[in-house]
Tab-separated table of C-alpha atoms in Angstrom:
chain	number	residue	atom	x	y	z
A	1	UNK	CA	-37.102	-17.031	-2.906
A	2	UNK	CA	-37.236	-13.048	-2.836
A	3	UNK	CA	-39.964	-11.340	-4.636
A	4	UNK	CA	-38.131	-8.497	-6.731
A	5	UNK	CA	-38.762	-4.701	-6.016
A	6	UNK	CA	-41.488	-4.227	-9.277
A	7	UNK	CA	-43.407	-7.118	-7.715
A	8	UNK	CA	-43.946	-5.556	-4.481
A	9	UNK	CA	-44.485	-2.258	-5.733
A	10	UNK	CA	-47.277	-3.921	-8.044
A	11	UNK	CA	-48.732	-5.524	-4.814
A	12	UNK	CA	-48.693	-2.180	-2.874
A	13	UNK	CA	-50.759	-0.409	-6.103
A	14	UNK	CA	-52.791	-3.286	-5.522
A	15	UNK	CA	-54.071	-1.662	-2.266
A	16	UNK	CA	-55.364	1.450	-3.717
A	17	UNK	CA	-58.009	-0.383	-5.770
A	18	UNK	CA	-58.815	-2.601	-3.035
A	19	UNK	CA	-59.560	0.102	-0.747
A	20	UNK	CA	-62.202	1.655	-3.335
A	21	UNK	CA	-63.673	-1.659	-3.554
A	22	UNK	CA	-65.963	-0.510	-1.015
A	23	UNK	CA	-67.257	2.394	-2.948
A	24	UNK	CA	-66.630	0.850	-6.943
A	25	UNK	CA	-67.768	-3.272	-6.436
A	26	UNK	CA	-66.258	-3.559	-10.004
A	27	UNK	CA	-63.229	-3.041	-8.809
A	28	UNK	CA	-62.941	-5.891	-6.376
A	29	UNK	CA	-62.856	-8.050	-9.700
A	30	UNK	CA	-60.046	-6.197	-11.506
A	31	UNK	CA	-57.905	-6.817	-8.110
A	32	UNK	CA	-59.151	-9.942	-8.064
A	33	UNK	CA	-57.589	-10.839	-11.354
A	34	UNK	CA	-54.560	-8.631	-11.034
A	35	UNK	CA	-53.734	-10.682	-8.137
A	36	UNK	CA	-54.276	-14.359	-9.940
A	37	UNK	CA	-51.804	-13.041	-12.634
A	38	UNK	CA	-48.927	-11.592	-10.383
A	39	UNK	CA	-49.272	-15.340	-8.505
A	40	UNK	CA	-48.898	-16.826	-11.983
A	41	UNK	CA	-45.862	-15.218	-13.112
A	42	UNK	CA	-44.412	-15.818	-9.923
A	43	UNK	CA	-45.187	-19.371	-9.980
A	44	UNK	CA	-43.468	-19.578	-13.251
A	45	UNK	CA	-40.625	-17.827	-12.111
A	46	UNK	CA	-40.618	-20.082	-9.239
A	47	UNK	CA	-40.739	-23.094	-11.081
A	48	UNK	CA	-37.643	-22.063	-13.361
A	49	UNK	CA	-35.786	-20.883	-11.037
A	50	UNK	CA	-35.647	-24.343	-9.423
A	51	UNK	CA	-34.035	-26.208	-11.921
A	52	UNK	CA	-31.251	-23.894	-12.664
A	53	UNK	CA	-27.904	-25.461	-10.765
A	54	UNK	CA	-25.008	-23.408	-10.618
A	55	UNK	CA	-21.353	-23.743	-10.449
A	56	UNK	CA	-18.355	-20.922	-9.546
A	57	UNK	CA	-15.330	-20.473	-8.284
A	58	UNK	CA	-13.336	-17.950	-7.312
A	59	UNK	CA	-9.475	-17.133	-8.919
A	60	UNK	CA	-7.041	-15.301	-5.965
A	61	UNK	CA	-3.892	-14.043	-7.205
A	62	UNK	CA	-0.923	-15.938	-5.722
A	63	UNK	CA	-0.176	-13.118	-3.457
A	64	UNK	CA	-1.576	-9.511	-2.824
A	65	UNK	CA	0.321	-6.393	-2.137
A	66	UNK	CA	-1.091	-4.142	1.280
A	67	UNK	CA	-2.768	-0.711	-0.286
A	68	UNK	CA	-2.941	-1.716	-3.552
A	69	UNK	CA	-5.758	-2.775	-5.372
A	70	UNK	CA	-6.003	-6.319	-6.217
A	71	UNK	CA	-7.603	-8.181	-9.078
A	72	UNK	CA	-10.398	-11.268	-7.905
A	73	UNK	CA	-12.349	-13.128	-10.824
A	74	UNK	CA	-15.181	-15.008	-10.158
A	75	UNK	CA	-16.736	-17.640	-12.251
A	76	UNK	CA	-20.456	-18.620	-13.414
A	77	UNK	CA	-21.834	-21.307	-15.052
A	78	UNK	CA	-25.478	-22.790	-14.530
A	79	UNK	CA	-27.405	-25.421	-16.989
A	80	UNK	CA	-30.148	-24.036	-17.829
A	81	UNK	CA	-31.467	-23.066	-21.448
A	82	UNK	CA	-31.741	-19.564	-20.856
A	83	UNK	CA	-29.702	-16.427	-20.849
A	84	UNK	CA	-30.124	-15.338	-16.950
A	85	UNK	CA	-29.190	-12.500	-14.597
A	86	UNK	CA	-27.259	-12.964	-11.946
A	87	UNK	CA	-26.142	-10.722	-8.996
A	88	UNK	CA	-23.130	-11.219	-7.020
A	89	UNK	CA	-21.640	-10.696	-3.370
A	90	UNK	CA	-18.128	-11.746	-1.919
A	91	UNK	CA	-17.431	-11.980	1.339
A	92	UNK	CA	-14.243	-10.818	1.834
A	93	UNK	CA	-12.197	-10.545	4.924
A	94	UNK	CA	-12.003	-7.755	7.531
A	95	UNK	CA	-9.957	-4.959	6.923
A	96	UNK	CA	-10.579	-5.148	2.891
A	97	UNK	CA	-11.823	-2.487	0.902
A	98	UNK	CA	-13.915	-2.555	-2.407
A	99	UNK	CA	-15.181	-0.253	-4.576
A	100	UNK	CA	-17.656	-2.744	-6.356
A	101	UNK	CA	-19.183	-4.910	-3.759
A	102	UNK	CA	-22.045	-6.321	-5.833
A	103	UNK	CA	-21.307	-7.832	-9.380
A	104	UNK	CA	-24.093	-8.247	-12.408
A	105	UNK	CA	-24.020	-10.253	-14.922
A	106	UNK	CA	-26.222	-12.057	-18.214
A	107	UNK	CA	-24.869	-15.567	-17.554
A	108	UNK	CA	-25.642	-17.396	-21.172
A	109	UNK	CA	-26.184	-20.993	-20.899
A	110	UNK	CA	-23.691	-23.794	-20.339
A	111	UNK	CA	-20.933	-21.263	-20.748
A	112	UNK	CA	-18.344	-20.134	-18.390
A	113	UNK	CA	-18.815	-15.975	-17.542
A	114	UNK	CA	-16.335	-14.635	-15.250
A	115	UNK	CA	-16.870	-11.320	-13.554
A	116	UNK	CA	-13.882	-9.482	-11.612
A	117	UNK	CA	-13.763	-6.987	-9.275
A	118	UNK	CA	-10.755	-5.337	-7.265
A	119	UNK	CA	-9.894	-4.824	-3.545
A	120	UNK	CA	-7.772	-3.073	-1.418
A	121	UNK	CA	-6.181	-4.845	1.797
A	122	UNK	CA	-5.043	-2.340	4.122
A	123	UNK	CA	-2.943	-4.387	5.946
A	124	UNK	CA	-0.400	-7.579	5.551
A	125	UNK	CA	-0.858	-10.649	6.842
A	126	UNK	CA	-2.963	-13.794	6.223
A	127	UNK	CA	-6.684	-13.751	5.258
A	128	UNK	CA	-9.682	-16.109	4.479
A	129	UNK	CA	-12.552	-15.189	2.040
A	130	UNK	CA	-15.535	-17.266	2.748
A	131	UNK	CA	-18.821	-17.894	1.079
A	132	UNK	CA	-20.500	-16.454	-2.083
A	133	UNK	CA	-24.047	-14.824	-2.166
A	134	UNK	CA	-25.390	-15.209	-5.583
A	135	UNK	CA	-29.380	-14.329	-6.315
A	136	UNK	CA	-30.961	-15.519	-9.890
A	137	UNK	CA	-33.507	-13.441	-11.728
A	138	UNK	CA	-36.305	-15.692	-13.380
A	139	UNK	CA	-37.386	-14.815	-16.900
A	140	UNK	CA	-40.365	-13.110	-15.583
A	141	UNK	CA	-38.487	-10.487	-13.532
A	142	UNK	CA	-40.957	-11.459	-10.372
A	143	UNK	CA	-38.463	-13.372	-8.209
A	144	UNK	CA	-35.320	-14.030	-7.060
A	145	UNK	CA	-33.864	-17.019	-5.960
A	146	UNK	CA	-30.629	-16.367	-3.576
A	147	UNK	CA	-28.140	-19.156	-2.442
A	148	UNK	CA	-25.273	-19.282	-0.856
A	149	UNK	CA	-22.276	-21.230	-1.882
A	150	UNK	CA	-19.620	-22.137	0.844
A	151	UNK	CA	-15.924	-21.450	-1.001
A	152	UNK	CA	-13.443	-20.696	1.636
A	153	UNK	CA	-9.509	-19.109	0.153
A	154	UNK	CA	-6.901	-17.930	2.082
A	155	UNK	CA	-4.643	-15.242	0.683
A	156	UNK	CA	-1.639	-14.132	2.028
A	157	UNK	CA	-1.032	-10.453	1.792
A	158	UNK	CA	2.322	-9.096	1.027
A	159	UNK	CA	3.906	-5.334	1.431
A	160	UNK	CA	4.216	-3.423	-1.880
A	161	UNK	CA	7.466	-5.022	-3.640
A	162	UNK	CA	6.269	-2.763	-7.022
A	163	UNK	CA	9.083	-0.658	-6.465
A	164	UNK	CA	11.914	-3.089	-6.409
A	165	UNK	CA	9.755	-5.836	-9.247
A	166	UNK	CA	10.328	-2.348	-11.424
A	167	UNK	CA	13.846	-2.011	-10.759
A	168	UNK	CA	14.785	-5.357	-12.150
A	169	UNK	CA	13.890	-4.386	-15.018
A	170	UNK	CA	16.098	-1.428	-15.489
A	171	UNK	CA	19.418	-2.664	-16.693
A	172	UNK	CA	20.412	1.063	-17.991
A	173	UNK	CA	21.190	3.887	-15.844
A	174	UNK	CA	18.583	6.067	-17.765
A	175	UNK	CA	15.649	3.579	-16.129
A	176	UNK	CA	16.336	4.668	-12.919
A	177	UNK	CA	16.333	8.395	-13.564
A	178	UNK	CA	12.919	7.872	-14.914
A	179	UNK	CA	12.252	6.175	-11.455
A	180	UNK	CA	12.982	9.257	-9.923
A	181	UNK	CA	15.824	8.260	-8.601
A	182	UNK	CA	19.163	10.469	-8.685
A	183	UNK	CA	22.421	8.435	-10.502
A	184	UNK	CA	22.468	5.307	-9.094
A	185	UNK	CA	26.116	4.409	-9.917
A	186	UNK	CA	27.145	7.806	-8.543
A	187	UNK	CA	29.649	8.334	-12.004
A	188	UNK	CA	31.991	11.663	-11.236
A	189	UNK	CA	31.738	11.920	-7.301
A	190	UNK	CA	32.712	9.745	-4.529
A	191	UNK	CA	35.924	8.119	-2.913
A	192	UNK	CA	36.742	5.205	-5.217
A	193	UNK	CA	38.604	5.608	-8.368
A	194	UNK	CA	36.704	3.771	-11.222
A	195	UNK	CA	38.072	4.288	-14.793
A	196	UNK	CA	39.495	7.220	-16.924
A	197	UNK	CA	37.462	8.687	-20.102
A	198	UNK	CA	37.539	11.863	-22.602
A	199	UNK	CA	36.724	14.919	-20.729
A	200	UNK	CA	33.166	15.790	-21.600
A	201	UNK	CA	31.829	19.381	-21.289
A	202	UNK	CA	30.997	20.156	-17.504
A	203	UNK	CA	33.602	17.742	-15.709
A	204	UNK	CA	34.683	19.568	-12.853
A	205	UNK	CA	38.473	20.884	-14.268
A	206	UNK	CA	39.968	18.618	-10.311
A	207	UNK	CA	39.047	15.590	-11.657
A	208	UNK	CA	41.270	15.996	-14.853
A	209	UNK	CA	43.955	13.348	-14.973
A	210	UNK	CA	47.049	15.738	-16.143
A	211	UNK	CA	49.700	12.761	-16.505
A	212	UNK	CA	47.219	11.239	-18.672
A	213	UNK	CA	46.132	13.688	-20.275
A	214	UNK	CA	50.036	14.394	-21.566
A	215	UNK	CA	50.249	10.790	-22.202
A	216	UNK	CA	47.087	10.698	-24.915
A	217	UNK	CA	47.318	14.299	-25.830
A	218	UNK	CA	43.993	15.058	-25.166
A	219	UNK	CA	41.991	15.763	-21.716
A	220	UNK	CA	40.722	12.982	-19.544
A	221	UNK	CA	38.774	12.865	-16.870
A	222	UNK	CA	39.219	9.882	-13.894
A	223	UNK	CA	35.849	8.728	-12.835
A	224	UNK	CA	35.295	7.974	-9.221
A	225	UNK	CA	32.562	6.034	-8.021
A	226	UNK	CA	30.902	5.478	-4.473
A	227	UNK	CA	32.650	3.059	-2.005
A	228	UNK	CA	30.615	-0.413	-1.610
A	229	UNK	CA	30.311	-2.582	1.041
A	230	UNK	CA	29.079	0.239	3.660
A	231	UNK	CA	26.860	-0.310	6.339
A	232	UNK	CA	23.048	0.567	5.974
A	233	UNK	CA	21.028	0.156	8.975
A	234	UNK	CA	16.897	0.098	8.287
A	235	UNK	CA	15.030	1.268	11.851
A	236	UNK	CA	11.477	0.714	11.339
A	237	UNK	CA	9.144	2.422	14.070
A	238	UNK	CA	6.445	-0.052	14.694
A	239	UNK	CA	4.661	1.672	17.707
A	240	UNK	CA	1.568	3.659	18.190
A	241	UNK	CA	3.173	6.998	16.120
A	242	UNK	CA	2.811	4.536	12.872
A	243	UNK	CA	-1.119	3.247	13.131
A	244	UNK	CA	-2.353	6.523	11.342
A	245	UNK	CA	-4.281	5.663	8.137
A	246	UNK	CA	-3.199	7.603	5.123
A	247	UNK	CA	-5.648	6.634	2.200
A	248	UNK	CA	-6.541	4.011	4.157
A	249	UNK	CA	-3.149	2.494	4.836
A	250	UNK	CA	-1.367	2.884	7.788
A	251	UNK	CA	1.744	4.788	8.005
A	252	UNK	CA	3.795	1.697	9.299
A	253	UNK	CA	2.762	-0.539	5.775
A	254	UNK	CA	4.102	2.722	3.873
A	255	UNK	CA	7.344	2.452	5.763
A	256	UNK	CA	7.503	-1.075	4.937
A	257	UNK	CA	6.691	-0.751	1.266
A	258	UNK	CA	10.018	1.933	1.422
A	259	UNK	CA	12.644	0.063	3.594
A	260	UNK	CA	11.945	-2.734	1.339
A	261	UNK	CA	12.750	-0.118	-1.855
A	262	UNK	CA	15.822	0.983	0.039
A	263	UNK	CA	17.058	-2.067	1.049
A	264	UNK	CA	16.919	-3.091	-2.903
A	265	UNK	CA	18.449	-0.294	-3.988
A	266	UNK	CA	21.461	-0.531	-1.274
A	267	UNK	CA	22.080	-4.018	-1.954
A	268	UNK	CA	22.411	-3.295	-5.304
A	269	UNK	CA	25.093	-1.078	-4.717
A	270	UNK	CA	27.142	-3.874	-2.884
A	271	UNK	CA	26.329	-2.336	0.242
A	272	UNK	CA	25.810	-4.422	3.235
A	273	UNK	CA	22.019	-4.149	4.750
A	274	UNK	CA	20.693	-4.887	8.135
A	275	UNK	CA	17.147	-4.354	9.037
A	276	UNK	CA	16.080	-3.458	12.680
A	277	UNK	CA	12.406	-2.790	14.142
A	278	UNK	CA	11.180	-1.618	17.209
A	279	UNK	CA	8.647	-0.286	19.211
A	280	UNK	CA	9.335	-0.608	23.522
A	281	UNK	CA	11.017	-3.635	22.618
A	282	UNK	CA	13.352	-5.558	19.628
A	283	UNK	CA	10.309	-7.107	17.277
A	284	UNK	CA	13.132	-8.000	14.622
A	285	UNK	CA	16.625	-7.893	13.171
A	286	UNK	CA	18.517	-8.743	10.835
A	287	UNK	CA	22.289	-8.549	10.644
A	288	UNK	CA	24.030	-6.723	7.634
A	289	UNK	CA	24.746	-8.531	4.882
A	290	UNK	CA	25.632	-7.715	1.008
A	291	UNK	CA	23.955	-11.086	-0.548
A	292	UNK	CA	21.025	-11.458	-2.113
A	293	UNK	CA	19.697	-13.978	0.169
A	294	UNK	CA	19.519	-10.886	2.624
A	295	UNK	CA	16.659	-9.445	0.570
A	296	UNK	CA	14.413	-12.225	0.658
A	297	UNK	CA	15.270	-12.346	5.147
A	298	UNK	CA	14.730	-8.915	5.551
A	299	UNK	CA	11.623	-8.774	3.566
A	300	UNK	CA	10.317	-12.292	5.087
A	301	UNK	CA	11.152	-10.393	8.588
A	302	UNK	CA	9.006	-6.903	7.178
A	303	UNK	CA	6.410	-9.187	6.057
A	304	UNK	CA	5.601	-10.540	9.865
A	305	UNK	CA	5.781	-7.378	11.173
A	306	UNK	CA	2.480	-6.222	13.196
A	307	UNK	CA	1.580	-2.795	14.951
A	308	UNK	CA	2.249	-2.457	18.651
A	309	UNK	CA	0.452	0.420	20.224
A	310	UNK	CA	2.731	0.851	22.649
A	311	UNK	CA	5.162	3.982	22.639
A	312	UNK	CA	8.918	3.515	21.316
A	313	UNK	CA	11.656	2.892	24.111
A	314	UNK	CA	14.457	5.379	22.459
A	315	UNK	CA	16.682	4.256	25.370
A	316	UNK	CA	16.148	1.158	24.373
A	317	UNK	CA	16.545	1.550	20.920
A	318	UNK	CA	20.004	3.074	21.432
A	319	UNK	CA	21.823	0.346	23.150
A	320	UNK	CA	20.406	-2.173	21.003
A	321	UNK	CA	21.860	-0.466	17.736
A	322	UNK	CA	25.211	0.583	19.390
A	323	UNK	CA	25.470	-3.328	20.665
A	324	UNK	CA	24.736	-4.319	17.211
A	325	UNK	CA	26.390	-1.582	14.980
A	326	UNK	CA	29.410	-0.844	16.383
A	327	UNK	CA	30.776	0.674	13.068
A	328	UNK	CA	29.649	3.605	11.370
A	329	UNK	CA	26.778	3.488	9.294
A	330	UNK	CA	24.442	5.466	7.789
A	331	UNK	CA	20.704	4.837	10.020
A	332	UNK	CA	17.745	5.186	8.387
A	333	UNK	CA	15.056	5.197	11.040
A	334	UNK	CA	11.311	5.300	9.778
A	335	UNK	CA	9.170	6.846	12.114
A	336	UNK	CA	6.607	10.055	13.038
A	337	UNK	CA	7.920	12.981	14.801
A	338	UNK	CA	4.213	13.868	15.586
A	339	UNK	CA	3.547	13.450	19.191
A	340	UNK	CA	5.499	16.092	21.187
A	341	UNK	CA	6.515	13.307	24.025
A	342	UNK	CA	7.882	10.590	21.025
A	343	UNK	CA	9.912	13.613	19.822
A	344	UNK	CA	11.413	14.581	22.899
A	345	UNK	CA	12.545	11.203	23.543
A	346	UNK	CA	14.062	11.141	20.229
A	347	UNK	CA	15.905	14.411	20.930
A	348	UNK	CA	17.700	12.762	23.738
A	349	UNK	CA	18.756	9.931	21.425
A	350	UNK	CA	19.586	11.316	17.864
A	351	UNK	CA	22.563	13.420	19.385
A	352	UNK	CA	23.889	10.007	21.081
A	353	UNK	CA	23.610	7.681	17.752
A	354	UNK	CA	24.945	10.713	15.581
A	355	UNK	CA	28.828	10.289	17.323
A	356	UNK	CA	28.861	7.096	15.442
A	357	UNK	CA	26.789	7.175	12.509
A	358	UNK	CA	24.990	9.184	10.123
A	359	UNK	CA	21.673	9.279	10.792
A	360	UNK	CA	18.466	9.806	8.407
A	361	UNK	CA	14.731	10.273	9.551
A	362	UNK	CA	11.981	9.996	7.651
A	363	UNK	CA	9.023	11.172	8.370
A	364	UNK	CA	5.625	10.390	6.963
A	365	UNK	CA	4.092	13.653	6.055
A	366	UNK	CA	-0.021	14.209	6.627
A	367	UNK	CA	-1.580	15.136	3.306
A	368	UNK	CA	-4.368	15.914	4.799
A	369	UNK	CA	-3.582	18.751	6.993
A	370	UNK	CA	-1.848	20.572	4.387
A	371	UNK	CA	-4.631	20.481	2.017
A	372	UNK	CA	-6.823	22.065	4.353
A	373	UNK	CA	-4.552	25.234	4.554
A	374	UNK	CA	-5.461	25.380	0.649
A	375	UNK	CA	-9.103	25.750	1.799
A	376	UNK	CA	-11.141	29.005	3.332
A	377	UNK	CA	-12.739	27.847	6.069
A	378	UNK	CA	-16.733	28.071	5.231
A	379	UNK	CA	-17.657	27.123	9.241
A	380	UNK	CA	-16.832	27.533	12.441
A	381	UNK	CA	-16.211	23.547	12.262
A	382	UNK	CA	-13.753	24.077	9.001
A	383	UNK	CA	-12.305	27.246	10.596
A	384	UNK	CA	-11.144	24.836	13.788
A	385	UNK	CA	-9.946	22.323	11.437
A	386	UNK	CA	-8.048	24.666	9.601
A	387	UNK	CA	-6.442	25.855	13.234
A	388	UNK	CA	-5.520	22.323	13.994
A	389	UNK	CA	-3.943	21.602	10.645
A	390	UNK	CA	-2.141	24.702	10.672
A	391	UNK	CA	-0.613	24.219	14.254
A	392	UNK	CA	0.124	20.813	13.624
A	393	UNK	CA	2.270	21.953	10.396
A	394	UNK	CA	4.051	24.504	12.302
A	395	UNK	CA	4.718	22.019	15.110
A	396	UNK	CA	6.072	19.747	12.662
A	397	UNK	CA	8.472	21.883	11.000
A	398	UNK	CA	9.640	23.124	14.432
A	399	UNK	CA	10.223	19.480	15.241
A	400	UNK	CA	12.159	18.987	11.789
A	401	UNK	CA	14.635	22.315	12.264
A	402	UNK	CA	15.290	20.989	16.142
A	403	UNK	CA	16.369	17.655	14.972
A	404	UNK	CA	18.444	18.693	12.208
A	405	UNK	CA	20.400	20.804	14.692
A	406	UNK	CA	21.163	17.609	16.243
A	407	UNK	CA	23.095	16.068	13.539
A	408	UNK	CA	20.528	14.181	11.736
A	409	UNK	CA	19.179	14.671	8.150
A	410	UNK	CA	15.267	14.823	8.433
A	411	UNK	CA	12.684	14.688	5.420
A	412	UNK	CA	9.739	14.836	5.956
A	413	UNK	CA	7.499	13.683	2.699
A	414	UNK	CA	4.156	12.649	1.870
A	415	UNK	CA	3.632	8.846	1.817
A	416	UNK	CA	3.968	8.204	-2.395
A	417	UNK	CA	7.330	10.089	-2.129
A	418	UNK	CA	8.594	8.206	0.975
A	419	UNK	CA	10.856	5.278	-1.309
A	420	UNK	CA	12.013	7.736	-3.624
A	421	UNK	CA	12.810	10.368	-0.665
A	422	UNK	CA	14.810	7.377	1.037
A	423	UNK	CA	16.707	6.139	-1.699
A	424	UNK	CA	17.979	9.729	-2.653
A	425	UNK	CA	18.930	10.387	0.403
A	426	UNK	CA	21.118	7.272	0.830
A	427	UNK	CA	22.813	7.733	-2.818
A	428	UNK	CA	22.975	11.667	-1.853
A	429	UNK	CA	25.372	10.358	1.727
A	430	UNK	CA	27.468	7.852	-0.479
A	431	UNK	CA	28.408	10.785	-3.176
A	432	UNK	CA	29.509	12.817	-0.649
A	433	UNK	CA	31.300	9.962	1.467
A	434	UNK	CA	29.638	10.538	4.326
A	435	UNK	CA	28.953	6.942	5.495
């Protein structure tokens, strides 16, 4: 049992009188008193409080997506006769964030109340939650009673599959412009001829079909679409460059969250998708395939994946993808061109690997330095800040402009726009028939 906060409060007043009993004898009798009625409303509370019973469990959702935030219910029931209040603490794993840690509640009697809260994990893999801390108010408001209730859960956290969950349900081409993503069928442009229609205003006048355009006496246009079954190689960089929290996430589960969109959107397309991550060694691959049995392998094989802080062997790297990928493909390597001795490496390697195929970066841009360049420094402390940020920012772009000299298309995007900034820039290389 707890005595609650007005209780001891009362008990500490208590003092003042007690103190001045020397001085006032007729106070000595109104403590005296005061102190026989706090004991009896905490006896009462006491005694209530020990025949209330109560029951709860908790509800886990099937399976929780990393940097996203989760819905938990909890539910209360106790037998008593009386509306009571109840106060509520989770234990939840390491490496879980809540905003709501503590949950209140009127629990009425004999009926079911469920209280919910939401949590963030910021990384995948497999958790346990363990016990419940629940404290009762008695009626009186003097006590507490606080148990503890052993329920341990596992949970198995997942990386964010929103993106592709969203794109099954766009069956028109107009859903995926409102994704944000650029014409997925790639109508008008490409290398394979797909069907003839009326010419509509804007058709580029070289893909007017003159011989049938005499034969129906009216202009057509031939429609060319995007060659499928092309190779797509996913490079995830799993080493130290990735363990940087952004929002509280690191940079490797936002690279995750996108290979998986890419990978969706390629196999879509009837392209054939491999999947290959490294850090100073192979941690996974998986060979190219078009099915969709690949999606479920590559994201089982994403899912697994854990951060070694170790730096990334670009030597390596290299032979490893031209043993496996001896055809040109278009390489989409996730990674962070941030530390000056990762991005030298790199700039040994990128000019190698872009002989045979076309290679993408994509790099995971720092919010947070660029919003400080939005700020007047008010300190000396903000004033070095802003000196960092800005350095690092000019560093970066200097590493960007260097690499792109090298043959290799570079973007470098905040973390919400890193799908979306992959997927364009794959359906951007197959309307130009670069793969």
């Amino acid at each position: 049992m707890i005595f609650s906060r007005w209780l001891w409060t009362a008990l500490a007043l208590l003092a003042i009188p007690m103190l001045l009993g020397g001085f006032f004898p007729g106070l000595r009798d109104l403590v005296f008193w005061a102190d026989v009625f706090l004991m009896l409303l905490i006896l009462i509370d006491i005694g209530f409080l020990r025949q209330i019973h109560v029951e709860t469990f908790r509800i886990l959702p099937s399976k929780m997506l990393v940097g996203v935030f989760n819905k938990i219910e909890i539910r209360v029931r106790h037998g008593s006769t009386q509306t009571v209040h109840v106060e509520l603490v989770d234990d939840l794993p390491d490496l879980f964030l809540s905003v709501t840690r503590k949950l209140k509640a009127d629990v009425p009697p004999k009926t079911w109340t469920t209280l919910a809260y939401t949590v963030k994990p910021l990384q995948r893999g497999r958790f346990t939650f363990l016990a419940l801390h629940i404290r009762i108010r008695g009626p009186l408001r003097a006590v507490w009673k606080q148990i503890e209730i052993p329920l341990p859960a596992w949970v198995t956290v997942f990386p964010d599959l929103r993106g592709p969950q969203k794109l099954l349900t766009a069956d028109a081409l107009l859903n995926f412009s409102n994704l944000g993503i650029r014409n997925f069928r790639q109508d008008g442009s490409g290398t394979e001829f797909s069907r003839l229609r009326d010419y509509s205003s804007g058709d580029s006048l070289r893909d007017i079909d003159w011989k049938a355009t005499a034969r129906h006496r009216k202009l057509t246009t031939r429609i060319h679409e995007s060659e499928r079954s092309q190779l797509v190689l996913i490079a995830v960089d799993a080493s130290r460059v990735m363990a940087p929290l952004v929002n509280g996430t690191s940079k490797l589960d936002y690279a995750i969250n996108a290979a998986l969109f890419l990978a969706f959107v390629a196999l879509k397309n009837k392209d054939r998708v491999g999947l290959i991550v490294f850090s100073n060694e192979l941690i996974a691959y998986v060979p190219p395939r078009s099915d969709r049995e690949n999606y479920k392998c590559i994201a089982n094989a994403l899912y697994r994946v854990t951060l070694n802080l170790s730096y990334f062997d670009w030597n390596h790297f290299f032979l490893e993808t031209s043993r496996r990928m001896r055809r040109r493909s278009l390489l989409c390597v996730f990674t962070d061109t941030g530390e000056e001795e990762h991005f030298s490496n790199m700039q040994k390697v990128f000019p190698l690997l872009a002989k045979r195929h076309l290679s993408l970066c994509l790099n995971i841009r720092d919010a947070v330095h660029k919003n400080l360049l939005y700020q007047l420094p008010k300190s000396q402390d903000e004033a070095w800040q802003y000196a960092v940020a800005s350095e690092t920012l000019s560093r970066r772009e200097l590493f960007k402009k260097q690499i792109q000299q090298l043959g290799t298309v570079v973007a470098d995007v905040a973390h919400d726009e890193l799908p979306l900034a992959a997927v364009n820039h794959y359906l951007e290389a197959k309307r130009r028939g670069r793969i």
